[in-house]
Structures are given as structure tokens and as C-alpha cells.
PDB file of C-alpha atoms and ligand atoms in Angstrom:
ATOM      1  CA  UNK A 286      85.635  98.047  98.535  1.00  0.00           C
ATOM      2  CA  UNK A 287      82.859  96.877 100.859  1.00  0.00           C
ATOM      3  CA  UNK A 288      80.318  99.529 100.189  1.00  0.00           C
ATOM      4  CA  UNK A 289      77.556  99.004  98.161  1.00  0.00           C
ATOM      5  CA  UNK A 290      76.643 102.237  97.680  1.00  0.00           C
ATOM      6  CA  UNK A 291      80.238 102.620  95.855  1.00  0.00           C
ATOM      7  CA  UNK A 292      79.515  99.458  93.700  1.00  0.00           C
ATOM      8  CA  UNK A 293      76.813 101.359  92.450  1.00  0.00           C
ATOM      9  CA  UNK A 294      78.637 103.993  91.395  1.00  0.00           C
ATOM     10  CA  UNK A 295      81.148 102.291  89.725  1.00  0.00           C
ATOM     11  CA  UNK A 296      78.067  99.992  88.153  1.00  0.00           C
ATOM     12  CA  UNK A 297      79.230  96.609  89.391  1.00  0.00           C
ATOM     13  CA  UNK A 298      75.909  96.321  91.183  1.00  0.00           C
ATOM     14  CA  UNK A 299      72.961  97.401  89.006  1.00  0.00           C
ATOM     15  CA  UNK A 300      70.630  99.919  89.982  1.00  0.00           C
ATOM     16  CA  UNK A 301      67.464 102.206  88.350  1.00  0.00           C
ATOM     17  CA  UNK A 302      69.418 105.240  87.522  1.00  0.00           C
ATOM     18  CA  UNK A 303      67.025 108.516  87.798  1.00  0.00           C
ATOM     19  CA  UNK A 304      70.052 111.625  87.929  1.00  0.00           C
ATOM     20  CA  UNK A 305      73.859 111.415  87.735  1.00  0.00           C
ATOM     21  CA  UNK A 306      76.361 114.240  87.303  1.00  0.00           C
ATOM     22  CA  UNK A 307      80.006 114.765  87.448  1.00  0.00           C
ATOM     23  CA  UNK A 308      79.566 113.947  92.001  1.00  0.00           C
ATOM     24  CA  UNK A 309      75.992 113.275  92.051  1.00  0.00           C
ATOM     25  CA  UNK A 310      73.953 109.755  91.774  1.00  0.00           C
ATOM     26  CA  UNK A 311      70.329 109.191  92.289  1.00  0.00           C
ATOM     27  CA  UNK A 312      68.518 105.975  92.099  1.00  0.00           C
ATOM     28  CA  UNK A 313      64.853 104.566  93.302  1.00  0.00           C
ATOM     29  CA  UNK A 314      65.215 102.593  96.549  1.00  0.00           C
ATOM     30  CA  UNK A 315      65.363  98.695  96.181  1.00  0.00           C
ATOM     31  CA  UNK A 316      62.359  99.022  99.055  1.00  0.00           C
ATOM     32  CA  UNK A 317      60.361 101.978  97.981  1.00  0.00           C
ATOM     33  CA  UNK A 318      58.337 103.576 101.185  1.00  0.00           C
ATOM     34  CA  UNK A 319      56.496 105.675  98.843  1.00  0.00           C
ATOM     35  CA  UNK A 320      55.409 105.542  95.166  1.00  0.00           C
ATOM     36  CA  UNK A 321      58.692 107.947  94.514  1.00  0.00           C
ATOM     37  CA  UNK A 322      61.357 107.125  96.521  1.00  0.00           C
ATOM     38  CA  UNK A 323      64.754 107.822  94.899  1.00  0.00           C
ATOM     39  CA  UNK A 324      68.365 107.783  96.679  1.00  0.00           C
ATOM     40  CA  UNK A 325      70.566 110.875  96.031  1.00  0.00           C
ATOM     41  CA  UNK A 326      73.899 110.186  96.888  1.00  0.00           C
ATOM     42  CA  UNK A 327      77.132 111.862  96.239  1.00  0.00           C
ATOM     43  CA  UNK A 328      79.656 109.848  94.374  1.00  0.00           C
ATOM     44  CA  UNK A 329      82.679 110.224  96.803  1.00  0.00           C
ATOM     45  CA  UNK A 330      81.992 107.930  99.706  1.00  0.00           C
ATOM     46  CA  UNK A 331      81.213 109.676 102.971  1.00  0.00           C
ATOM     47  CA  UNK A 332      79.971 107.489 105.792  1.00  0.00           C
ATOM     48  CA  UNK A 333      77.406 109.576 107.607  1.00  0.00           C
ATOM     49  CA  UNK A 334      76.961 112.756 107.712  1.00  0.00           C
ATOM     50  CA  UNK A 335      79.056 112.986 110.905  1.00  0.00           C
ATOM     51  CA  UNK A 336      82.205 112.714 108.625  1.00  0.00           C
ATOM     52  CA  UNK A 337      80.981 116.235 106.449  1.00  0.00           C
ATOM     53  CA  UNK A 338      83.746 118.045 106.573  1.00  0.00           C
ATOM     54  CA  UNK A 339      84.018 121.947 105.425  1.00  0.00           C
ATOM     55  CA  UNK A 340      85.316 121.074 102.004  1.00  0.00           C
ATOM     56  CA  UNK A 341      82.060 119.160 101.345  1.00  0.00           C
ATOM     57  CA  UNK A 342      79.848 122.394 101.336  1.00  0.00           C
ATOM     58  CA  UNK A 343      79.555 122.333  98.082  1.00  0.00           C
ATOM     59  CA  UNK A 344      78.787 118.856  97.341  1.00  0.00           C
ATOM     60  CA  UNK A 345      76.306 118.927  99.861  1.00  0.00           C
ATOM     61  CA  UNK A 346      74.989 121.785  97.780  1.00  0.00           C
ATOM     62  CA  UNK A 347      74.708 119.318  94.859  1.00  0.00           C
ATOM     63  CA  UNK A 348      72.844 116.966  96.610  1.00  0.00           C
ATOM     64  CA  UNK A 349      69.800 119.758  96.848  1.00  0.00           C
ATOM     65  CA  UNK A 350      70.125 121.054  93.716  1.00  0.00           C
ATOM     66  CA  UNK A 351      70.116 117.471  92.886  1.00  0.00           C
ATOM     67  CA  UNK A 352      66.956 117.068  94.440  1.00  0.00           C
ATOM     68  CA  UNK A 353      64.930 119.681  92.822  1.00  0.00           C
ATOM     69  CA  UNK A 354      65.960 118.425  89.166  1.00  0.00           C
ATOM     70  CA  UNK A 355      64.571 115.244  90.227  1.00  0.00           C
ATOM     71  CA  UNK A 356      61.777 116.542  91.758  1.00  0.00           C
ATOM     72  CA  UNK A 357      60.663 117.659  88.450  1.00  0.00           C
ATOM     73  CA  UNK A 358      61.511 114.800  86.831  1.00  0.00           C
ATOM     74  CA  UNK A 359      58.986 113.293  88.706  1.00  0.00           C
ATOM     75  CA  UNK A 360      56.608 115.810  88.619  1.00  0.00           C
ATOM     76  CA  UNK A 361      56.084 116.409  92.715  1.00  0.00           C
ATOM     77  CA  UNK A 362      58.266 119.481  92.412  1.00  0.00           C
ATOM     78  CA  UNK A 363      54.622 121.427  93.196  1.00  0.00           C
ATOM     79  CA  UNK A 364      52.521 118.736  94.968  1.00  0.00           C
ATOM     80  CA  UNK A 365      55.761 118.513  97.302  1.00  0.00           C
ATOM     81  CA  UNK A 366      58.353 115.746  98.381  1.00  0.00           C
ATOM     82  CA  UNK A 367      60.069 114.910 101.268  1.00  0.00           C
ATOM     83  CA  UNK A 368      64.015 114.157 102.278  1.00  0.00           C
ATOM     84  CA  UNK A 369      65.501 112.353 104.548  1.00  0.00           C
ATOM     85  CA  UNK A 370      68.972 111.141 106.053  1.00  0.00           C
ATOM     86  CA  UNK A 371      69.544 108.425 108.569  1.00  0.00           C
ATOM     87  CA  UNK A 372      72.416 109.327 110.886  1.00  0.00           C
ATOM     88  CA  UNK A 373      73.530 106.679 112.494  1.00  0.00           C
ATOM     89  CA  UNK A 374      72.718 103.439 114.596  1.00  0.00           C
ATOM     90  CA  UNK A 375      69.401 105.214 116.115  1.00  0.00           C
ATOM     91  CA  UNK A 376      68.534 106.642 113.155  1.00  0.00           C
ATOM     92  CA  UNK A 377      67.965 103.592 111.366  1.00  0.00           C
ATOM     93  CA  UNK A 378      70.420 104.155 109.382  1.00  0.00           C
ATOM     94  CA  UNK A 379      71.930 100.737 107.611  1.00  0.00           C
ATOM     95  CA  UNK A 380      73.767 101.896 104.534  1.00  0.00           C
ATOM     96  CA  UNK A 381      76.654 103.775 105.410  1.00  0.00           C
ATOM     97  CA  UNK A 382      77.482 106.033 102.423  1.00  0.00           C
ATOM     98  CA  UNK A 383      76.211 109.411 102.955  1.00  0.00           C
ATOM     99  CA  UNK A 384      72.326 109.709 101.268  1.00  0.00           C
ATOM    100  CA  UNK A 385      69.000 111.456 100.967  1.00  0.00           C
ATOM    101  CA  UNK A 386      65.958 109.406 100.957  1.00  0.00           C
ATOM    102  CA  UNK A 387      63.374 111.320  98.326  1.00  0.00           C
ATOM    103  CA  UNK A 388      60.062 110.696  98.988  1.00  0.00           C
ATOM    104  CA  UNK A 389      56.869 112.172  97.194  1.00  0.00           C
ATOM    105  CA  UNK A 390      53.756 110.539  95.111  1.00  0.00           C
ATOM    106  CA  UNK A 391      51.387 110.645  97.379  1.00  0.00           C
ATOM    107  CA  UNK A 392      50.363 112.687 100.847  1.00  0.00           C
ATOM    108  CA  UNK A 393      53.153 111.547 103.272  1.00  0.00           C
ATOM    109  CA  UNK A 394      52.466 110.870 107.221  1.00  0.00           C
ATOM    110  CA  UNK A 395      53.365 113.396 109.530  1.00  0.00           C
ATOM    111  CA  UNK A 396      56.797 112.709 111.107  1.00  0.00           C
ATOM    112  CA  UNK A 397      57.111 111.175 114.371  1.00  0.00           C
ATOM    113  CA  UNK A 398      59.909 109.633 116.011  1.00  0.00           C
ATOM    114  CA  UNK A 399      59.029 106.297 115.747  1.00  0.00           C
TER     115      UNK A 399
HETATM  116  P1  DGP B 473      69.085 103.957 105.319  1.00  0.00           P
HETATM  117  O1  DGP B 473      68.259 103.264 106.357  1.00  0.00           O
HETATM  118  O2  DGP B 473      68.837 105.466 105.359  1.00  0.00           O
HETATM  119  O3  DGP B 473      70.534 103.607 105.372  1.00  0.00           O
HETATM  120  O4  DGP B 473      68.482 103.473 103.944  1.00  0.00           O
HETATM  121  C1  DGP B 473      69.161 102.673 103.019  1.00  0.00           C
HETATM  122  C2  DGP B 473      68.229 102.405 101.857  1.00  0.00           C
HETATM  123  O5  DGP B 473      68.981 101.803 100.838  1.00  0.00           O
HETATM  124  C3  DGP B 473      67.050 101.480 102.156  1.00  0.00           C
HETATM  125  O6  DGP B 473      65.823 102.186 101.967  1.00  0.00           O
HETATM  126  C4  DGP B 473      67.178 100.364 101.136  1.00  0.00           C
HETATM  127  C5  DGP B 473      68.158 100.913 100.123  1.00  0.00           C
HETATM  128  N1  DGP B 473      69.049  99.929  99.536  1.00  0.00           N
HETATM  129  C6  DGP B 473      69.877  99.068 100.197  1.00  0.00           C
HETATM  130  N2  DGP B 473      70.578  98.321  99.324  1.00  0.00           N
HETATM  131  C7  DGP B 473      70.202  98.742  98.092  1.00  0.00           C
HETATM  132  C8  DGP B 473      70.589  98.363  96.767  1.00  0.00           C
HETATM  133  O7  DGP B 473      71.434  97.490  96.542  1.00  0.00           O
HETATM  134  N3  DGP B 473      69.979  98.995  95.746  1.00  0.00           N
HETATM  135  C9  DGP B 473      69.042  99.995  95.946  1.00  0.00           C
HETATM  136  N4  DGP B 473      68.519 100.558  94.871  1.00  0.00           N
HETATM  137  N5  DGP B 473      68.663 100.382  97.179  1.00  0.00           N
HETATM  138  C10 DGP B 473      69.232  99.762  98.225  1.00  0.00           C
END
């Protein structure tokens, strides 16, 4: 298994664990953009979220619900927080294992293509 997004979930590479559940994995980003930025991932490994298929619905569910928990955890789930997903080459997108960037801790930049 190439995926290091897998080895994470199975703990052979370490990571900052914030959230897990039963399909659910969240971690703080090895290169943090913002003073909270945590990964939320879903255990099974989906490359992009090109490959969601219809029996994912509700594990894509779990990734939100995911994100509010954390949100709290963090205590932005009022001052706000922001997330993302890379899909594909022009998306930036360099880990391919489905995830949502969270993003929060301070007042984020206004989105712009570039
Ligand atoms: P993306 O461009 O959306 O594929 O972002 C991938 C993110 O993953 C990037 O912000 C850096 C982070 N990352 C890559 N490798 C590791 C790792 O081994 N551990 C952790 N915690 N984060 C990683």
C-alpha cells in the first residue's frame, strides 16, 4: 500500500490525531496554512472525489459532521472555519486519498483562484 494517507490510518506513519471514529480520521496538517489546520479524511481510501460513488453518501456525511465536532474542539465553531478539497492535478491537489483541509484560527483571505 503506497498511500500515505492509509499508513496513517493503520498508524505505521505517525500523525497528531485530533478526531477518529469507526470511518472517520482527522489530523493537523504536517504544513499548517493556518493556526488550525486539521485533515479530515475518511478511513476507506478514495482517490479524489471524482471516484464518490452513491454508496459513499453517507460517509461523506461523516466527514461534515466530522467537521463540526472538531470545530468545537477547537473552539472556531462560532468565529468560523473554512474547508477545502483539492480535486485533482489543477487543483493542487498532491495527496490522493480523498480529504478536507480545515482551516480556522484566525480571519482567512478571501478565495481567489490563484
Ligand atoms: P492536498 O494538496 O489537498 O493534497 O493537501 C495534502 C496535505 O497533506 C498538505 O497540506 C500536506 C499534508 N500532508 C502530506 N503528507 C503528510 C503527512 O505525512 N502527515 C500530515 N500530517 N500531513 C501531510
Amino acid at each position: 500500500m503506497s498511500c500515505i494517507f492509509c499508513k496513517i490510518v493503520e498508524g505505521s506513519i505517525p500523525s497528531t490525531k485530533v478526531y477518529e471514529n469507526e470511518h472517520v480520521l482527522a489530523f493537523r496538517d504536517i504544513q499548517p496554512a493556518a493556526p488550525v489546520h486539521i485533515l479530515i479524511i475518511p478511513k476507506k481510501h478514495i482517490a479524489t472525489m471524482n471516484d464518490v460513488e452513491p454508496d459513499d453518501r453517507g460517509l461523506i456525511g461523516d466527514l461534515h459532521i466530522a467537521a463540526q465536532e472538531i470545530a468545537k474542539q477547537e473552539g472556531v465553531f462560532e468565529s468560523g472555519y473554512r474547508l477545502i478539497n483539492n480535486c485533482g492535478a489543477d487543483s493542487g491537489q498532491v495527496v490522493f486519498h480523498i480529504h478536507y483541509h480545515l482551516l480556522a484560527g484566525e480571519k482567512l483571505g478571501a478565495l481567489n483562484a490563484k
